[in-house]
CSV table of C-alpha atoms in Angstrom, one decimal:
chain,number,residue,atom,x,y,z
W,1,MET,CA,-14.3,-3.5,34.2
W,2,GLY,CA,-14.6,-0.4,31.6
W,3,GLU,CA,-15.2,-0.8,27.7
W,4,HIS,CA,-11.6,-0.4,26.9
W,5,HIS,CA,-10.1,-3.3,29.5
W,6,SER,CA,-13.5,-5.0,28.2
W,7,THR,CA,-12.7,-4.6,24.1
W,8,THR,CA,-8.6,-6.0,25.3
W,9,ALA,CA,-10.3,-8.3,27.5
W,10,MET,CA,-12.0,-10.2,24.4
W,11,MET,CA,-9.1,-9.6,22.4
W,12,PHE,CA,-7.0,-11.5,24.6
W,13,GLY,CA,-9.6,-14.2,25.4
W,14,LEU,CA,-10.1,-14.8,21.2
W,15,VAL,CA,-6.3,-15.1,20.8
W,16,LEU,CA,-5.1,-16.9,23.7
W,17,ARG,CA,-7.5,-20.0,23.4
W,18,HIS,CA,-6.5,-20.0,19.5
W,19,LEU,CA,-3.4,-20.6,20.9
W,20,ARG,CA,-3.8,-22.7,23.4
W,21,LYS,CA,-6.0,-25.1,21.1
W,22,GLN,CA,-3.2,-24.8,18.0
W,23,ALA,CA,-0.8,-26.4,20.6
W,24,GLY,CA,-3.2,-29.0,21.6
W,25,LEU,CA,-3.4,-27.9,25.5
W,26,THR,CA,-6.4,-28.2,27.5
W,27,GLN,CA,-6.9,-25.5,29.8
W,28,ARG,CA,-5.6,-27.7,33.0
W,29,GLU,CA,-2.6,-28.7,31.1
W,30,LEU,CA,-1.3,-24.8,30.5
W,31,GLY,CA,-2.3,-24.3,33.4
W,32,ARG,CA,0.0,-26.8,34.8
W,33,ARG,CA,2.9,-25.7,31.9
W,34,ALA,CA,2.4,-22.0,33.6
W,35,LEU,CA,1.5,-22.7,37.1
W,36,TYR,CA,-1.4,-20.5,37.0
W,37,ASP,CA,-5.2,-22.0,38.2
W,38,HIS,CA,-7.0,-23.3,34.7
W,39,THR,CA,-10.5,-21.7,35.9
W,40,ARG,CA,-8.7,-18.2,35.3
W,41,ILE,CA,-7.2,-19.5,31.9
W,42,SER,CA,-11.3,-20.0,30.8
W,43,ARG,CA,-12.8,-16.7,32.0
W,44,ALA,CA,-9.5,-15.4,30.6
W,45,GLU,CA,-10.4,-17.3,27.2
W,46,ASN,CA,-14.5,-15.8,27.5
W,47,GLY,CA,-13.0,-12.6,27.8
W,48,GLU,CA,-14.3,-12.3,31.9
W,49,ILE,CA,-11.2,-11.1,33.5
W,50,LEU,CA,-7.9,-9.7,32.5
W,51,THR,CA,-4.3,-11.5,33.3
W,52,PRO,CA,-2.0,-9.7,34.9
W,53,GLU,CA,0.5,-9.3,32.9
W,54,PRO,CA,3.8,-10.8,35.2
W,55,MET,CA,1.2,-14.5,34.5
W,56,VAL,CA,0.6,-13.0,30.7
W,57,ALA,CA,4.4,-13.2,29.9
W,58,THR,CA,4.6,-16.4,31.3
W,59,LEU,CA,1.7,-18.1,28.8
W,60,ASP,CA,3.3,-16.2,25.8
W,61,ASN,CA,6.7,-17.9,26.6
W,62,VAL,CA,5.0,-21.4,27.3
W,63,LEU,CA,2.5,-21.1,23.9
W,64,GLY,CA,5.3,-19.5,22.1
W,65,ALA,CA,3.2,-16.4,21.0
W,66,GLY,CA,6.7,-14.6,20.3
W,67,GLY,CA,5.2,-11.2,22.5
W,68,LEU,CA,1.7,-11.4,21.1
W,69,LEU,CA,-0.6,-11.7,24.0
W,70,PHE,CA,2.0,-9.4,26.0
W,71,GLY,CA,1.3,-6.8,23.5
W,72,LEU,CA,-2.7,-7.3,23.7
W,73,ARG,CA,-2.5,-6.8,27.3
W,74,ARG,CA,-0.5,-4.0,27.2
W,75,MET,CA,-3.7,-2.4,24.7
W,76,ALA,CA,-5.4,-2.0,28.3
W,77,GLU,CA,-2.9,0.0,29.7
W,78,SER,CA,-2.3,2.3,26.6
W,79,GLU,CA,-4.0,3.2,23.1
W,80,ASN,CA,-1.0,1.4,21.5
W,81,ARG,CA,-2.5,-1.2,18.8
W,82,VAL,CA,-1.1,-4.7,17.7
W,83,PRO,CA,-1.1,-4.6,14.2
W,84,ILE,CA,-3.9,-6.6,13.4
W,85,VAL,CA,-5.3,-7.0,9.6
W,86,ALA,CA,-9.5,-8.7,9.2
W,87,ARG,CA,-10.3,-10.8,6.2
W,88,VAL,CA,-13.4,-11.6,5.3
W,89,PRO,CA,-13.7,-14.2,3.2
W,90,GLY,CA,-18.0,-15.2,1.9
W,91,PHE,CA,-20.7,-13.2,2.5
W,92,TYR,CA,-23.1,-15.8,4.3
W,93,ASP,CA,-24.0,-15.6,8.3
W,94,GLY,CA,-22.4,-18.1,9.8
W,95,GLU,CA,-19.0,-18.1,7.7
W,96,PRO,CA,-16.1,-16.8,9.5
W,97,VAL,CA,-13.7,-14.2,10.0
W,98,ILE,CA,-10.0,-14.0,9.5
W,99,LEU,CA,-7.5,-12.2,12.0
W,100,ASP,CA,-3.9,-11.7,10.9
W,101,MET,CA,-2.2,-10.6,14.0
W,102,MET,CA,1.8,-9.7,13.8
W,103,THR,CA,3.3,-10.7,16.4
W,104,ALA,CA,6.4,-8.6,17.6
W,105,ASP,CA,9.7,-11.1,15.7
W,106,GLY,CA,7.3,-10.4,12.4
W,107,ARG,CA,5.4,-13.7,12.3
W,108,ILE,CA,2.1,-13.8,11.6
W,109,VAL,CA,-0.8,-15.6,13.9
W,110,ARG,CA,-4.0,-16.2,12.4
W,111,VAL,CA,-7.2,-16.8,14.4
W,112,THR,CA,-10.8,-17.5,13.2
W,113,ILE,CA,-14.1,-15.5,14.9
W,114,SER,CA,-17.4,-15.5,14.4
W,115,ARG,CA,-19.2,-12.5,12.8
W,116,ARG,CA,-20.8,-11.5,16.1
W,117,GLN,CA,-17.6,-10.9,17.5
W,118,PHE,CA,-16.0,-9.1,14.8
W,119,THR,CA,-18.9,-6.7,14.6
W,120,GLN,CA,-18.3,-6.0,18.4
W,121,LEU,CA,-14.5,-5.5,17.6
W,122,LEU,CA,-15.4,-3.1,15.1
W,123,ALA,CA,-17.6,-0.9,17.2
W,124,SER,CA,-15.1,-1.4,19.9
W,125,GLY,CA,-12.8,0.6,17.7
W,126,ALA,CA,-10.2,-2.3,18.3
W,127,LEU,CA,-9.4,-2.5,14.8
W,128,SER,CA,-8.4,0.9,13.9
W,129,GLY,CA,-5.0,-1.1,12.3
W,130,ALA,CA,-7.5,-2.4,9.7
W,131,PHE,CA,-10.0,0.4,9.2
W,132,PRO,CA,-8.9,3.3,10.1
W,133,GLY,CA,-11.6,6.6,11.5
W,134,LEU,CA,-13.3,3.7,13.2
W,135,ALA,CA,-12.7,5.0,16.5
W,136,GLU,CA,-15.5,7.5,16.4
W,137,PRO,CA,-18.9,5.6,17.7
W,138,GLU,CA,-21.0,6.7,15.1
W,139,GLN,CA,-18.9,5.6,12.2
W,140,ALA,CA,-18.5,2.3,13.1
W,141,GLN,CA,-22.2,1.7,14.0
W,142,ARG,CA,-22.7,2.4,10.0
W,143,VAL,CA,-19.9,0.2,9.5
W,144,THR,CA,-20.6,-2.5,11.9
W,145,ARG,CA,-24.5,-2.5,10.7
W,146,ALA,CA,-23.7,-2.8,7.1
W,147,LEU,CA,-21.4,-5.5,7.6
W,148,ASP,CA,-24.4,-7.4,9.3
W,149,ARG,CA,-26.7,-6.7,7.2
W,150,PRO,CA,-25.3,-5.5,3.8
W,151,SER,CA,-28.4,-3.9,2.3
W,152,ARG,CA,-28.3,-1.1,4.7
W,153,VAL,CA,-25.3,-0.4,2.7
W,154,ASP,CA,-25.0,3.9,2.3
W,155,GLY,CA,-23.4,6.3,0.9
W,156,GLU,CA,-21.9,7.9,3.8
W,157,VAL,CA,-20.5,4.0,4.3
W,158,ILE,CA,-18.8,4.1,1.1
W,159,ASP,CA,-17.4,7.8,1.8
W,160,TYR,CA,-15.5,6.2,4.8
W,161,PHE,CA,-13.6,3.6,2.3
W,162,ARG,CA,-13.3,6.8,-0.3
W,163,ARG,CA,-11.4,8.8,2.8
W,164,VAL,CA,-9.7,6.1,3.6
W,165,LEU,CA,-8.1,5.8,0.6
W,166,ALA,CA,-6.6,9.2,0.3
W,167,GLU,CA,-5.1,8.8,3.7
W,168,HIS,CA,-3.4,5.5,2.2
W,169,TYR,CA,-2.8,7.4,-1.2
W,170,SER,CA,-0.7,10.3,1.5
W,171,ALA,CA,1.0,8.0,3.5
W,172,ASP,CA,2.6,5.6,0.8
W,173,LYS,CA,4.6,8.4,-0.4
W,174,MET,CA,6.4,8.6,3.6
W,175,LEU,CA,5.4,4.6,4.2
W,176,GLY,CA,6.1,2.9,1.4
W,177,PRO,CA,3.6,-0.6,0.6
W,178,ARG,CA,5.5,-2.8,3.5
W,179,SER,CA,3.1,-0.7,5.9
W,180,LEU,CA,-0.1,0.2,3.9
W,181,LEU,CA,-0.6,-3.4,1.4
W,182,ARG,CA,-2.0,-5.6,4.3
W,183,PRO,CA,-4.8,-3.0,5.5
W,184,VAL,CA,-5.8,-2.2,1.9
W,185,LEU,CA,-6.5,-6.2,1.2
W,186,ALA,CA,-8.2,-6.3,4.5
W,187,GLN,CA,-10.3,-3.0,3.2
W,188,ILE,CA,-10.8,-4.9,-0.4
W,189,ASP,CA,-11.8,-8.2,1.3
W,190,VAL,CA,-15.0,-5.9,3.7
W,191,LEU,CA,-16.0,-4.0,0.5
W,192,ASP,CA,-16.2,-7.2,-1.5
W,193,GLU,CA,-18.4,-8.5,1.1
W,194,LEU,CA,-20.5,-5.0,0.8
W,195,ARG,CA,-21.1,-5.8,-2.6
W,196,ARG,CA,-22.8,-8.6,-2.7
W,197,GLY,CA,-25.4,-7.9,-0.9
W,198,ALA,CA,-25.5,-4.2,-1.4
W,199,GLY,CA,-28.9,-3.1,-3.4
W,200,ALA,CA,-29.2,-1.3,-6.9
W,201,LYS,CA,-28.7,2.6,-5.8
W,202,HIS,CA,-25.4,1.2,-4.5
W,203,ALA,CA,-23.9,-1.3,-7.0
W,204,ASP,CA,-22.0,0.9,-8.8
W,205,PRO,CA,-20.2,3.6,-5.9
W,206,LEU,CA,-19.1,0.2,-5.1
W,207,LEU,CA,-17.6,-1.5,-7.5
W,208,GLN,CA,-15.8,2.6,-8.5
W,209,THR,CA,-14.7,2.6,-4.6
W,210,LEU,CA,-13.4,-1.5,-5.4
W,211,ALA,CA,-12.1,-0.6,-8.3
W,212,GLN,CA,-10.0,2.4,-7.0
W,213,TYR,CA,-8.6,0.0,-3.4
W,214,ALA,CA,-7.5,-2.7,-6.3
W,215,GLU,CA,-5.5,0.1,-8.3
W,216,MET,CA,-3.9,0.9,-5.0
W,217,ALA,CA,-3.4,-2.8,-4.5
W,218,GLY,CA,-1.5,-3.0,-7.9
W,219,TRP,CA,0.3,-0.7,-7.2
W,220,LEU,CA,1.5,-0.8,-3.6
W,221,HIS,CA,2.4,-4.8,-5.5
W,222,GLN,CA,4.1,-3.1,-8.0
W,223,ASP,CA,6.5,-1.1,-5.1
W,224,LEU,CA,7.0,-4.3,-3.6
W,225,GLY,CA,8.2,-5.3,-6.7
W,226,GLU,CA,5.7,-8.4,-6.9
W,227,LEU,CA,4.6,-7.4,-10.8
W,228,ASP,CA,2.4,-10.7,-11.7
W,229,ALA,CA,0.0,-9.4,-8.0
W,230,ALA,CA,0.6,-6.0,-9.1
W,231,MET,CA,-1.0,-7.0,-12.6
W,232,ASN,CA,-3.5,-8.6,-11.5
W,233,TRP,CA,-5.0,-6.1,-9.4
W,234,THR,CA,-4.8,-4.1,-11.7
W,235,ARG,CA,-6.6,-6.2,-14.1
W,236,ARG,CA,-9.0,-6.8,-11.8
W,237,ALA,CA,-9.1,-3.3,-11.0
W,238,ALA,CA,-10.6,-2.6,-14.6
W,239,GLU,CA,-13.0,-5.0,-14.4
W,240,TRP,CA,-14.7,-3.4,-11.1
W,241,ALA,CA,-14.3,-0.1,-13.2
W,242,LEU,CA,-15.8,-1.4,-16.4
W,243,CYS,CA,-19.1,-2.8,-14.0
W,244,ALA,CA,-19.1,0.7,-12.3
W,245,GLY,CA,-19.5,2.1,-16.0
W,246,ASP,CA,-16.4,4.8,-14.7
W,247,THR,CA,-15.2,5.7,-18.0
W,248,GLN,CA,-12.4,7.5,-16.5
W,249,LEU,CA,-11.2,4.9,-14.2
W,250,SER,CA,-11.0,2.6,-17.2
W,251,ALA,CA,-8.7,4.6,-18.9
W,252,TYR,CA,-6.4,5.0,-16.0
W,253,MET,CA,-6.0,1.4,-15.1
W,254,LEU,CA,-4.6,1.1,-19.1
W,255,VAL,CA,-2.6,3.4,-17.9
W,256,ARG,CA,-1.5,1.5,-15.2
W,257,GLN,CA,-1.1,-1.7,-16.6
W,258,SER,CA,1.3,0.2,-19.7
W,259,ASN,CA,3.5,1.7,-16.5
W,260,ILE,CA,4.1,-2.0,-15.0
W,261,ALA,CA,5.1,-3.4,-18.9
W,262,CYS,CA,7.4,-0.9,-18.4
W,263,LEU,CA,8.9,-2.7,-15.4
W,264,THR,CA,9.1,-6.0,-17.5
W,265,ASP,CA,10.5,-4.1,-20.7
W,266,ASP,CA,8.2,-4.9,-22.6
W,267,TYR,CA,7.9,-1.3,-24.3
W,268,ALA,CA,5.6,-1.8,-27.2
W,269,ALA,CA,2.9,-2.7,-24.4
W,270,VAL,CA,4.2,0.8,-23.0
W,271,VAL,CA,2.8,2.5,-26.1
W,272,HIS,CA,-0.2,0.3,-27.0
W,273,LEU,CA,-1.4,0.5,-23.9
W,274,ALA,CA,-1.0,4.3,-23.1
W,275,ALA,CA,-1.9,5.1,-26.8
W,276,ALA,CA,-5.5,3.1,-25.7
W,277,ALA,CA,-6.1,5.1,-23.2
W,278,ARG,CA,-6.0,8.2,-25.0
W,279,ARG,CA,-8.1,6.7,-27.6
W,280,ARG,CA,-11.2,9.4,-26.8
W,281,PRO,CA,-9.4,12.4,-25.8
W,282,ALA,CA,-12.7,14.4,-26.3
W,283,GLU,CA,-13.9,12.0,-23.8
W,284,LEU,CA,-11.3,11.7,-21.2
W,285,GLU,CA,-10.5,14.0,-18.2
W,286,PRO,CA,-7.4,16.6,-19.2
W,287,LYS,CA,-5.4,15.7,-16.6
W,288,LEU,CA,-5.5,11.6,-17.1
W,289,ASP,CA,-5.0,12.6,-21.3
W,290,ALA,CA,-1.4,14.0,-20.3
W,291,LEU,CA,-0.6,11.4,-17.7
W,292,ALA,CA,-0.9,8.8,-21.2
W,293,ALA,CA,0.6,10.9,-23.4
W,294,GLN,CA,3.1,11.0,-20.4
W,295,GLN,CA,3.6,7.1,-20.0
W,296,GLN,CA,3.5,7.2,-23.8
W,297,ALA,CA,6.4,9.1,-24.5
W,298,ARG,CA,8.1,6.9,-21.5
W,299,GLY,CA,7.5,3.6,-23.6
W,300,LEU,CA,8.6,5.6,-27.4
W,301,VAL,CA,12.3,6.9,-25.6
W,302,MET,CA,12.8,3.4,-25.2
W,303,LEU,CA,12.1,2.4,-28.6
W,304,GLY,CA,14.4,5.2,-29.6
W,305,GLU,CA,11.9,7.4,-31.3
W,306,SER,CA,13.2,10.3,-29.3
W,307,ASP,CA,11.2,12.8,-30.9
W,308,GLU,CA,8.4,11.7,-30.9
W,309,CYS,CA,8.2,11.5,-26.9
W,310,PHE,CA,9.1,14.9,-26.8
W,311,ALA,CA,7.0,16.0,-29.0
W,312,LEU,CA,4.2,14.6,-26.6
W,313,LEU,CA,6.0,15.6,-22.7
W,314,ASP,CA,5.6,19.1,-24.8
W,315,GLN,CA,1.7,18.4,-25.3
W,316,ALA,CA,1.3,17.0,-21.6
W,317,ALA,CA,2.8,20.0,-20.3
W,318,ASP,CA,0.4,21.9,-22.4
W,319,THR,CA,-2.5,20.0,-21.5
W,320,LEU,CA,-1.8,20.2,-17.4
W,321,ARG,CA,-1.1,24.0,-18.1
W,322,ASP,CA,-4.1,24.2,-19.3
W,323,HIS,CA,-6.0,22.4,-16.8
W,324,PRO,CA,-4.2,22.8,-13.1
W,325,HIS,CA,-7.3,20.8,-11.2
W,326,VAL,CA,-9.5,18.1,-12.6
W,327,THR,CA,-12.7,18.8,-14.3
W,328,HIS,CA,-14.1,15.2,-12.9
W,329,PRO,CA,-14.3,15.1,-9.3
W,330,ASN,CA,-14.2,10.9,-8.8
W,331,VAL,CA,-11.4,10.4,-10.7
W,332,PRO,CA,-8.1,8.8,-9.1
W,333,VAL,CA,-6.8,10.4,-6.3
W,334,TYR,CA,-3.7,10.8,-7.9
W,335,LEU,CA,-5.0,12.6,-10.8
W,336,HIS,CA,-5.8,15.0,-8.2
W,337,HIS,CA,-2.6,15.9,-7.0
W,338,TYR,CA,-1.1,15.4,-11.0
W,339,ASP,CA,0.4,18.3,-12.1
W,340,VAL,CA,3.9,20.0,-14.8
W,341,ASP,CA,6.1,19.7,-11.6
W,342,ALA,CA,4.3,15.7,-11.8
W,343,LEU,CA,4.8,15.5,-15.0
W,344,ARG,CA,8.7,17.5,-15.5
W,345,GLU,CA,9.7,15.0,-12.9
W,346,GLN,CA,8.4,11.4,-14.4
W,347,SER,CA,10.2,13.5,-17.7
W,348,ALA,CA,13.6,13.0,-17.0
W,349,VAL,CA,13.5,9.3,-17.0
W,350,CYS,CA,13.2,9.9,-20.5
W,351,HIS,CA,15.7,12.6,-20.2
W,352,ARG,CA,17.8,10.2,-19.1
W,353,ALA,CA,17.3,7.9,-21.7
W,354,ALA,CA,17.8,10.1,-24.7
W,355,GLY,CA,21.7,10.5,-23.6
W,356,ARG,CA,20.6,13.9,-21.9
W,357,ALA,CA,21.6,13.2,-18.3
W,358,ASP,CA,22.7,16.4,-17.3
W,359,THR,CA,19.1,17.7,-17.7
W,360,ALA,CA,17.6,15.0,-15.6
W,361,VAL,CA,20.1,15.7,-12.9
W,362,SER,CA,18.8,19.0,-13.2
W,363,ILE,CA,15.4,18.2,-13.1
W,364,LEU,CA,15.7,15.6,-10.4
W,365,GLU,CA,17.9,17.9,-8.0
W,366,GLU,CA,14.5,20.8,-8.7
W,367,GLN,CA,11.8,18.5,-7.7
W,368,ILE,CA,13.9,16.9,-4.6
W,369,GLU,CA,14.3,20.4,-3.5
W,370,LYS,CA,10.9,20.8,-3.4
W,371,LEU,CA,9.5,17.8,-1.8
W,372,PRO,CA,8.6,18.1,2.4
W,373,ALA,CA,10.6,16.9,4.3
W,374,ASN,CA,8.1,14.3,5.6
W,375,VAL,CA,7.4,12.4,2.3
W,376,THR,CA,10.6,9.8,2.4
W,377,ARG,CA,9.8,7.3,0.2
W,378,ASP,CA,9.1,9.5,-2.9
W,379,ARG,CA,12.4,10.8,-1.7
W,380,GLY,CA,14.3,8.0,-1.8
W,381,HIS,CA,13.2,7.1,-5.3
W,382,LEU,CA,14.2,10.5,-6.5
W,383,THR,CA,17.7,10.4,-4.9
W,384,ALA,CA,18.4,6.7,-6.8
W,385,LYS,CA,17.5,7.9,-9.8
W,386,LEU,CA,19.3,11.3,-9.7
W,387,ALA,CA,22.6,8.8,-8.2
W,388,VAL,CA,22.0,6.9,-11.7
W,389,ALA,CA,21.8,10.2,-13.8
W,390,VAL,CA,25.1,11.7,-12.2
W,391,VAL,CA,27.0,9.0,-13.3
W,392,GLN,CA,25.8,9.4,-16.6
W,393,THR,CA,26.5,12.9,-17.5
W,394,ALA,CA,29.4,14.0,-19.4
W,395,HIS,CA,31.6,14.8,-16.2
W,396,PRO,CA,30.3,12.0,-13.5
W,397,ASP,CA,30.8,12.4,-9.3
W,398,VAL,CA,31.2,8.7,-8.4
W,399,ALA,CA,31.8,10.3,-4.8
W,400,ARG,CA,28.8,12.2,-4.8
W,401,ALA,CA,26.0,9.5,-7.0
W,402,ALA,CA,27.5,6.8,-4.3
W,403,HIS,CA,26.8,9.1,-0.9
W,404,LEU,CA,23.2,9.4,-2.7
W,405,GLY,CA,22.8,5.7,-3.2
W,406,GLN,CA,23.6,5.3,0.0
W,407,TYR,CA,21.1,7.3,1.4
W,408,ALA,CA,18.1,5.7,-0.9
W,409,LEU,CA,19.2,2.3,0.2
W,410,GLY,CA,18.6,3.6,3.7
W,411,VAL,CA,15.3,4.9,2.7
W,412,ALA,CA,14.6,1.5,0.3
W,413,ARG,CA,15.4,-0.9,3.7
W,414,GLN,CA,12.9,1.1,5.7
W,415,THR,CA,10.1,1.2,3.4
W,416,GLY,CA,10.5,-2.2,1.1
W,417,SER,CA,10.5,-0.3,-2.1
W,418,VAL,CA,11.9,-2.1,-4.4
W,419,ARG,CA,11.7,0.9,-7.1
W,420,ILE,CA,14.2,2.6,-5.1
W,421,HIS,CA,16.2,-1.1,-5.0
W,422,ARG,CA,15.7,-1.7,-9.2
W,423,GLU,CA,17.3,1.8,-9.6
W,424,LEU,CA,20.3,1.1,-7.1
W,425,ARG,CA,20.9,-1.6,-8.7
W,426,THR,CA,21.6,0.5,-12.4
W,427,LEU,CA,23.9,2.2,-10.1
W,428,ASP,CA,25.7,-0.5,-9.0
W,429,SER,CA,26.0,-1.9,-12.4
W,430,GLU,CA,27.4,1.6,-14.1
W,431,LEU,CA,30.3,2.1,-10.3
W,432,LEU,CA,31.7,-1.3,-10.7
W,433,ARG,CA,31.5,-1.2,-15.1
W,434,ARG,CA,33.5,1.9,-14.9
W,435,TRP,CA,34.9,2.5,-11.7
W,436,PRO,CA,35.2,-0.6,-9.9
W,437,ASP,CA,38.6,0.1,-8.3
W,438,ASP,CA,36.5,3.3,-6.6
W,439,ALA,CA,36.4,3.2,-2.8
W,440,ALA,CA,33.2,5.1,-2.8
W,441,SER,CA,31.9,2.0,-5.6
W,442,ARG,CA,32.9,-0.2,-3.6
W,443,ASP,CA,31.7,0.9,-0.4
W,444,PHE,CA,28.1,1.1,-2.1
W,445,HIS,CA,28.3,-1.8,-3.7
W,446,GLU,CA,28.7,-4.1,-0.3
W,447,ALA,CA,25.8,-2.3,1.5
W,448,LEU,CA,23.5,-3.1,-1.9
W,449,VAL,CA,24.6,-6.8,-1.6
W,450,ALA,CA,24.2,-6.8,2.4
W,451,VAL,CA,20.6,-5.9,1.8
């Protein structure tokens, strides 16, 4: 049996044993129900053989596995992976690892394995869904050695997790939160375990990386509309950043908390948190100071202080023009991409709130035009904001707004982005309040409530 087949057999056997025990069956009883030799079931559970596909379909049906066993068996013939997330709940060698596997019908099957089995699977690349990039043997061996003995963690292991985080940032713009949250949480579990056993030399870099992952988890929860979880992860990120002595990341976490507060309509907190992030501007990454000013401006306009809002936005634009690149290399990933265009796009909500919907429309149209074709989630979010702005202009176009809303609704369904839904609910309210008898209004409302 080749290495790829051996890995598949191991995975298949672990899950088969778990499902059989969960069903309260002995190997003999399962054999009788499936009309299959119980000794071959025993060998399959031990990873010694690969069960033939027709029999796998029968076992899957008898155990109610929802296609999971069949999906695992098909891995032997292809490079396709079953969606798997690993959770490492503790530090000590005797404690197990929990694998969450998703069935074809969306259910989660939770399997407990030993740490030895976990490191074998990790090194084989079988967990590449949860740990992308570990198909490369040398990298996989580094991470598995560190998991076996966290004191062995080194800069290359930490750099691996930083690279994966940068990939998550790019993927989020395309895929949205639904596809990314589980892998991010799995990686936090592993990083937290490494933190517990790492030597003093690597403690601060690990804490800093943990803080950045926790911030990402907070962001993904926010996009899913789970604001309590979003705030909890963001505060946890702030704690880890403070422990790491990372003043830039600590300030960034205040901006993130300000952003979440905006979604709870606590605009005073939006202003206070963003202003706190800017308390020591001489020590602050200029791009971070601009981002905090932008967030502060957003709170001010909602409190009716438009002049102060736009003065801050002008100040932020000047800062970004003077500092097109970050001056601190290890600042949060978002700041590396934050520029005048990003500020201008974010300013649209301020123009809309200040009664300048026509300006907001122009800004959003311009920014959507600049987006790469594959940034699906971001395009959907900006399109939803554009649809709202269109009906708030001096000459609203109901048909166009509804058409834009329908497109954004499709993206919301695909990505799970509640931020898009939030904008679309605003659009729906506007359309029904002002044009309740319009066919486009009614069609959009029916599509929205059908989600």
